[in-house]
Coordinates of C-alpha atoms in Angstrom, one line a residue:
Chain A
M1 CA -10.0 -2.6 -10.4
P2 CA -12.7 -4.7 -8.7
E3 CA -11.5 -7.8 -6.9
I4 CA -13.0 -10.5 -4.7
E5 CA -10.6 -12.1 -2.4
F6 CA -11.1 -15.5 -0.8
K7 CA -8.5 -16.3 1.9
I8 CA -8.7 -19.9 3.1
D9 CA -6.9 -21.2 6.2
T10 CA -5.8 -24.7 5.2
E11 CA -5.8 -26.0 8.7
T12 CA -9.1 -24.6 10.1
G13 CA -10.9 -24.4 6.8
E14 CA -12.0 -20.9 7.6
C15 CA -12.7 -18.8 4.6
Q16 CA -12.4 -15.0 4.8
T17 CA -14.0 -13.1 1.8
E18 CA -13.2 -9.5 1.0
I19 CA -14.7 -7.4 -1.8
K20 CA -12.4 -4.7 -3.0
G21 CA -12.8 -1.8 -5.4
V22 CA -16.6 -2.2 -5.6
Q23 CA -18.4 0.9 -4.3
G24 CA -21.8 1.5 -2.7
A25 CA -24.9 -0.5 -3.7
A26 CA -22.9 -2.7 -6.1
C27 CA -20.7 -3.9 -3.3
E28 CA -23.8 -4.8 -1.1
K29 CA -25.3 -6.7 -4.0
T30 CA -22.0 -8.6 -4.6
A31 CA -21.9 -9.4 -0.9
Q32 CA -25.4 -10.7 -1.0
Q33 CA -24.7 -13.0 -3.9
L34 CA -21.6 -14.3 -2.2
K35 CA -23.6 -15.0 1.0
Q36 CA -26.1 -17.0 -1.1
L37 CA -23.3 -19.1 -2.5
L38 CA -21.2 -19.5 0.7
G39 CA -23.9 -19.2 3.4
A40 CA -24.2 -16.7 6.2
P41 CA -20.8 -15.5 7.5
T42 CA -19.9 -15.8 11.1
I43 CA -18.6 -12.2 11.0
D44 CA -19.8 -9.6 8.5
Q45 CA -18.1 -6.2 8.5
K46 CA -17.3 -3.3 6.3
T47 CA -13.7 -2.8 5.3
K48 CA -11.5 0.2 6.3
E49 CA -12.0 1.6 2.8
Y50 CA -15.8 1.6 3.3
F51 CA -15.4 3.8 6.4
A52 CA -12.7 5.9 5.0
K53 CA -14.9 7.4 2.3
P54 CA -15.2 11.0 3.4
E55 CA -18.6 11.6 1.7
I56 CA -20.4 9.0 3.9
K57 CA -23.2 10.4 5.9
R58 CA -23.9 8.7 9.2
Q59 CA -27.1 8.5 11.1
V60 CA -26.3 9.7 14.6
K61 CA -28.4 8.4 17.4
G62 CA -28.0 8.9 21.1
K63 CA -28.2 6.2 23.7
Chain B
M1 CA 1.0 -19.4 11.4
N2 CA -1.4 -21.8 9.5
G3 CA -1.1 -22.5 5.8
E4 CA -3.1 -20.1 3.7
I5 CA -4.4 -20.0 0.1
V6 CA -5.8 -16.8 -1.3
F7 CA -7.9 -16.7 -4.5
I8 CA -8.3 -13.2 -6.0
L9 CA -11.0 -13.0 -8.7
E10 CA -10.9 -10.0 -11.0
P11 CA -14.3 -9.9 -12.7
D12 CA -13.3 -7.1 -15.1
A13 CA -10.1 -8.8 -16.2
G14 CA -11.4 -12.3 -16.1
R15 CA -8.4 -13.3 -14.1
V16 CA -7.8 -15.5 -11.1
T17 CA -4.7 -15.1 -9.0
V18 CA -3.8 -17.8 -6.5
E19 CA -1.4 -17.0 -3.7
S20 CA -0.3 -19.6 -1.3
S21 CA 1.7 -19.6 1.9
R22 CA 2.9 -22.7 3.8
V23 CA 0.7 -24.9 1.7
A24 CA 1.5 -28.6 1.1
S25 CA 2.9 -29.3 -2.4
K26 CA 0.1 -31.9 -2.9
L27 CA -2.5 -29.2 -2.4
A28 CA -0.7 -26.8 -4.7
K29 CA -0.6 -29.5 -7.4
E30 CA -4.4 -30.1 -7.0
I31 CA -5.0 -26.4 -7.5
E32 CA -2.8 -26.5 -10.6
R33 CA -4.7 -29.5 -11.9
D34 CA -8.0 -27.8 -11.5
L35 CA -7.0 -24.3 -12.7
G36 CA -4.2 -25.1 -15.1
Q37 CA -0.6 -24.1 -15.1
G38 CA -0.1 -20.7 -13.6
N39 CA 2.3 -17.9 -14.3
A40 CA 4.7 -17.0 -11.6
L41 CA 3.8 -13.9 -9.7
N42 CA 6.1 -11.8 -7.6
C43 CA 5.6 -12.1 -3.9
A44 CA 6.8 -10.6 -0.6
R45 CA 9.8 -12.7 -0.7
P46 CA 10.7 -12.5 -4.4
I47 CA 11.5 -15.7 -6.2
S48 CA 15.1 -15.9 -7.5
A49 CA 14.1 -16.5 -11.1
F50 CA 12.7 -13.1 -12.2
E51 CA 13.9 -13.0 -15.7
S52 CA 11.1 -10.9 -17.2
S53 CA 11.5 -8.0 -14.8
F54 CA 12.8 -4.8 -16.4
V55 CA 16.3 -3.7 -15.5
G56 CA 16.7 -0.9 -18.0
N57 CA 19.0 -0.3 -20.9
S58 CA 21.0 2.7 -19.8
D59 CA 24.7 2.4 -19.8
E60 CA 26.2 3.1 -16.4
T61 CA 29.3 4.5 -17.9
Q62 CA 27.3 7.3 -19.5
A63 CA 25.7 8.6 -16.4
A64 CA 27.5 10.0 -13.4
D65 CA 26.4 9.0 -9.9
S66 CA 25.5 12.6 -9.1
D67 CA 23.1 12.8 -12.1
N68 CA 19.7 13.0 -10.5
L69 CA 18.0 12.1 -13.8
H70 CA 19.1 8.5 -13.2
I71 CA 18.4 6.1 -10.3
H72 CA 20.2 3.0 -9.1
L73 CA 17.5 0.4 -10.1
F74 CA 17.6 -3.1 -8.9
R75 CA 14.5 -4.1 -11.0
L76 CA 11.1 -3.0 -12.1
Y77 CA 8.2 -5.4 -12.1
H78 CA 4.4 -5.4 -12.6
D79 CA 1.3 -7.1 -11.3
S80 CA 2.3 -7.0 -7.6
A81 CA -0.6 -7.6 -5.3
V82 CA 1.4 -7.2 -2.1
D83 CA 3.1 -3.8 -2.2
G84 CA 0.2 -1.5 -1.8
A85 CA -3.5 -1.2 -2.8
G86 CA -4.6 -2.9 -6.0
R87 CA -2.2 -4.0 -8.7
R88 CA 1.1 -2.2 -8.6
S89 CA 4.1 -1.6 -10.8
V90 CA 7.1 -1.7 -8.5
V91 CA 10.3 0.2 -8.9
Q92 CA 12.8 -1.5 -6.6
V93 CA 15.9 0.6 -6.1
A94 CA 19.4 -0.7 -5.3
G95 CA 21.4 0.4 -2.3
C96 CA 20.4 0.4 1.3
S97 CA 22.0 2.3 4.2
I98 CA 19.8 0.5 6.8
R99 CA 20.2 -3.2 6.0
C100 CA 17.8 -4.7 8.5
A101 CA 18.6 -8.1 10.0
G102 CA 16.5 -10.8 8.3
C103 CA 15.7 -8.5 5.3
Y104 CA 13.9 -10.5 2.6
V105 CA 15.8 -8.9 -0.2
P106 CA 19.5 -8.6 0.9
E107 CA 20.5 -8.7 -2.7
T108 CA 19.2 -5.1 -3.0
H109 CA 21.6 -3.8 -0.3
E110 CA 24.5 -3.0 -2.6
R111 CA 24.1 -0.3 -5.2
T112 CA 26.5 -2.3 -7.4
N113 CA 23.8 -5.1 -7.7
G114 CA 21.6 -2.7 -9.6
R115 CA 22.1 -0.5 -12.7
L116 CA 22.0 3.3 -13.1
V117 CA 18.9 3.7 -15.2
S118 CA 17.3 6.8 -16.7
I119 CA 14.2 7.9 -14.9
D120 CA 12.5 8.7 -18.2
E121 CA 13.2 5.1 -19.2
I122 CA 11.5 3.9 -16.0
I123 CA 8.5 6.2 -16.6
A124 CA 8.2 4.9 -20.2
E125 CA 8.1 1.3 -19.1
I126 CA 5.4 2.1 -16.5
D127 CA 3.4 4.0 -19.1
E128 CA 3.6 1.2 -21.5
Q129 CA 2.2 -1.2 -18.8
R130 CA -0.5 1.2 -17.6
E131 CA -3.2 -1.4 -18.1
R132 CA -1.4 -3.8 -15.7
H133 CA -1.5 -1.6 -12.6
D134 CA -3.6 0.7 -10.4
G135 CA -0.6 2.5 -9.1
V136 CA 3.2 2.5 -8.6
T137 CA 5.2 1.5 -5.5
I138 CA 8.8 2.5 -5.0
L139 CA 10.8 0.3 -2.6
G140 CA 14.3 -1.0 -2.2
G141 CA 16.8 -1.0 -1.0
E142 CA 16.2 2.3 0.7
P143 CA 14.5 4.8 -1.8
F144 CA 15.3 7.8 0.4
D145 CA 19.1 7.1 0.0
Q146 CA 18.6 8.6 -3.5
A147 CA 16.4 11.4 -2.4
A148 CA 17.2 13.8 -5.3
S149 CA 16.5 11.2 -7.9
L150 CA 13.5 9.9 -6.0
E151 CA 12.0 13.3 -6.0
I152 CA 12.2 13.6 -9.8
L153 CA 10.8 10.1 -10.2
V154 CA 7.9 10.9 -7.8
E155 CA 7.3 14.2 -9.5
K156 CA 7.1 12.7 -12.9
L157 CA 4.8 9.9 -11.7
K158 CA 2.4 12.3 -10.0
A159 CA 2.4 14.6 -13.1
K160 CA 0.8 11.6 -14.8
N161 CA -1.6 11.1 -12.0
Y162 CA -0.4 7.8 -10.7
H163 CA -1.1 6.7 -7.2
V164 CA 2.4 6.5 -5.6
A165 CA 3.4 4.6 -2.6
V166 CA 6.9 4.6 -1.1
Y167 CA 8.5 2.2 1.4
S168 CA 11.2 3.5 3.7
G169 CA 13.2 1.9 6.5
Y170 CA 13.3 5.3 8.1
T171 CA 10.3 6.6 10.1
L172 CA 8.4 9.6 8.9
E173 CA 9.7 11.5 12.0
S174 CA 13.3 10.8 11.1
L175 CA 12.8 11.7 7.4
S176 CA 11.2 15.0 8.5
A177 CA 14.0 15.7 10.9
R178 CA 16.5 15.6 8.0
E179 CA 15.1 19.0 7.0
C180 CA 16.0 18.1 3.4
E181 CA 14.0 19.9 0.7
S182 CA 13.9 16.9 -1.6
V183 CA 12.6 14.6 1.2
N184 CA 10.0 17.1 2.2
R185 CA 8.8 17.6 -1.4
I186 CA 8.6 13.8 -1.8
L187 CA 6.5 13.6 1.3
T188 CA 4.1 16.3 0.0
K189 CA 3.6 14.4 -3.2
I190 CA 3.2 10.7 -2.4
D191 CA -0.1 9.1 -1.6
L192 CA 1.2 6.6 0.9
L193 CA 4.3 6.1 2.9
I194 CA 5.1 2.7 4.5
D195 CA 7.7 3.5 7.1
G196 CA 9.9 1.9 9.6
A197 CA 12.7 -0.6 9.6
F198 CA 11.8 -4.3 9.1
D199 CA 11.9 -6.2 12.5
R200 CA 12.1 -9.9 12.0
N201 CA 10.7 -10.4 15.5
L202 CA 7.5 -8.6 14.7
T203 CA 6.4 -10.4 11.5
K204 CA 3.3 -11.9 13.1
N205 CA 0.1 -10.0 12.2
A206 CA 2.2 -7.4 10.4
G207 CA -0.8 -6.0 8.6
E208 CA -1.5 -5.2 5.0
Y209 CA 1.5 -4.6 2.8
R210 CA 3.9 -4.6 5.8
G211 CA 6.7 -6.9 6.7
S212 CA 6.6 -6.3 10.4
S213 CA 4.0 -4.8 12.8
N214 CA 6.1 -1.8 13.7
Q215 CA 5.8 -0.5 10.2
R216 CA 3.0 2.0 9.5
L217 CA 0.8 2.9 6.6
I218 CA 0.7 6.7 6.4
R219 CA -1.6 8.2 3.9
Y220 CA -0.6 11.7 2.6
P221 CA 2.4 11.9 5.0
I222 CA 2.9 15.6 4.6
S223 CA -0.1 16.2 6.9
K224 CA 2.2 15.0 9.7
T225 CA 5.3 16.9 8.7
K226 CA 6.3 20.5 9.2
M227 CA 7.1 22.1 5.9
T228 CA 10.5 23.8 5.7
D229 CA 10.4 24.8 2.1
E230 CA 8.7 28.2 2.1
K231 CA 8.1 28.1 -1.7
T232 CA 6.2 24.8 -1.3
E233 CA 4.4 26.0 1.8
S234 CA 3.1 29.1 0.0
T235 CA 1.6 27.1 -2.8
I236 CA -0.5 24.9 -0.5
S237 CA -4.0 26.0 -1.3
D238 CA -7.1 25.8 0.9
E239 CA -8.2 22.9 -1.1
K240 CA -4.9 21.1 -0.3
K241 CA -5.4 21.9 3.4
R242 CA -8.9 20.5 3.3
K243 CA -7.6 17.4 1.6
Q244 CA -4.9 17.1 4.3
S245 CA -7.4 17.4 7.0
E246 CA -9.5 14.8 5.3
A247 CA -6.5 12.5 5.0
R248 CA -5.8 12.9 8.7
F249 CA -9.4 12.0 9.4
N250 CA -9.2 8.9 7.2
E251 CA -6.0 7.9 8.8
F252 CA -7.5 8.3 12.2
I253 CA -10.4 6.0 11.2
A254 CA -7.9 3.4 9.9
E255 CA -6.0 3.6 13.2
C256 CA -9.3 3.2 15.1
L257 CA -10.2 0.2 13.1
D258 CA -6.8 -1.3 13.7
E259 CA -7.5 -0.9 17.5
G260 CA -10.7 -2.8 17.1
W261 CA -13.0 0.3 17.3
S262 CA -15.9 0.7 14.9
P263 CA -18.9 3.0 14.7
T264 CA -20.9 0.4 16.6
K265 CA -18.2 -0.2 19.1
C266 CA -17.5 3.2 20.6
P267 CA -14.2 3.8 22.4
H268 CA -16.3 5.5 25.2
G269 CA -18.1 2.2 25.8
C270 CA -21.5 3.4 24.5
V271 CA -24.1 0.8 23.6
V272 CA -25.2 1.6 20.1
E273 CA -28.4 0.9 18.2
P274 CA -27.9 -1.7 15.4
D275 CA -29.0 0.9 12.8
G276 CA -27.2 3.9 14.2
V277 CA -24.0 5.1 15.7
C278 CA -23.3 6.6 19.0
P279 CA -22.9 10.3 19.7
H280 CA -19.2 9.7 19.8
D281 CA -18.9 8.9 16.1
F282 CA -15.5 8.9 14.6
K283 CA -15.7 12.6 13.6
S284 CA -16.6 13.6 17.1
V285 CA -13.8 11.5 18.6
A286 CA -11.3 12.8 16.0
L287 CA -12.3 16.4 16.8
E288 CA -12.1 15.7 20.5
L289 CA -8.6 14.3 20.2
G290 CA -7.5 17.1 18.0
F291 CA -6.9 15.0 14.8
I292 CA -9.0 17.4 12.7

């Protein structure tokens, strides 16, 4: 079940947003829409679930 | 710990869930003014008024304690957002042999505070509320204190393809050391084990779904246990072995992320191109360390 979670720290005002249950391109699109609404995030990272997908193909580059 | 408000939007269901922690009552009233009167939701520290939760209709006098088709149930509730991934229906058993100091639910410690309820009755209630959950969580009390009944419950839930998570105050290692067939079979079937006794001194940054930071999320726990049941062992197919290996890999990644590693932050200290990953990607590291 797709969920968008907004976690607000009532003292610092910091808002942490997490998209859950939305896969692939749809997730990226939802994230873009949220960024348009809320502004650029200070930290932007994929969730554990994103990395845990076994079918993900990674591009490997050396140093 | 600062006050915190969490808004969870569910676009498909058109539902907003608001969870608050250490928030001034004035702020809570403002939210209620803007969003309307809410319905009480269960939380990590259950509210005392929980009248709508299911407690079953079985008559204790008709079922003996040794009957594995029944379980000592404290309550069954739905829509939990804190006891595992997604929305969960939660089977909370009565009776605990561990009784951690500072336990949030001491009322579940005595079996006599629950009722002996038919497992089929519990399954029927979960089936009926199928739309209200993504999976089922079994907690307590201590679920493994009723291992034979728990096995039947887990078996029936998995037969219906539910995602099943189980909490235990015992660690995976101590459960495996029991060399109990029921326990081993439970560990082969469940999707997630959250293990370890609650430690009230470790509540800070406990992590998702956990009460204290010593507790672990273990996906597909059988991959870390040694099977003692030959019959079960012989039925593990190559496909299952592949899934176990995959699960170990996924778990390894989760552990890496918990440690602050990421594909762009290699544990070997490599500097990584923004659009790529270093040669020591997770799979390489997992192989190197013998996780897969």
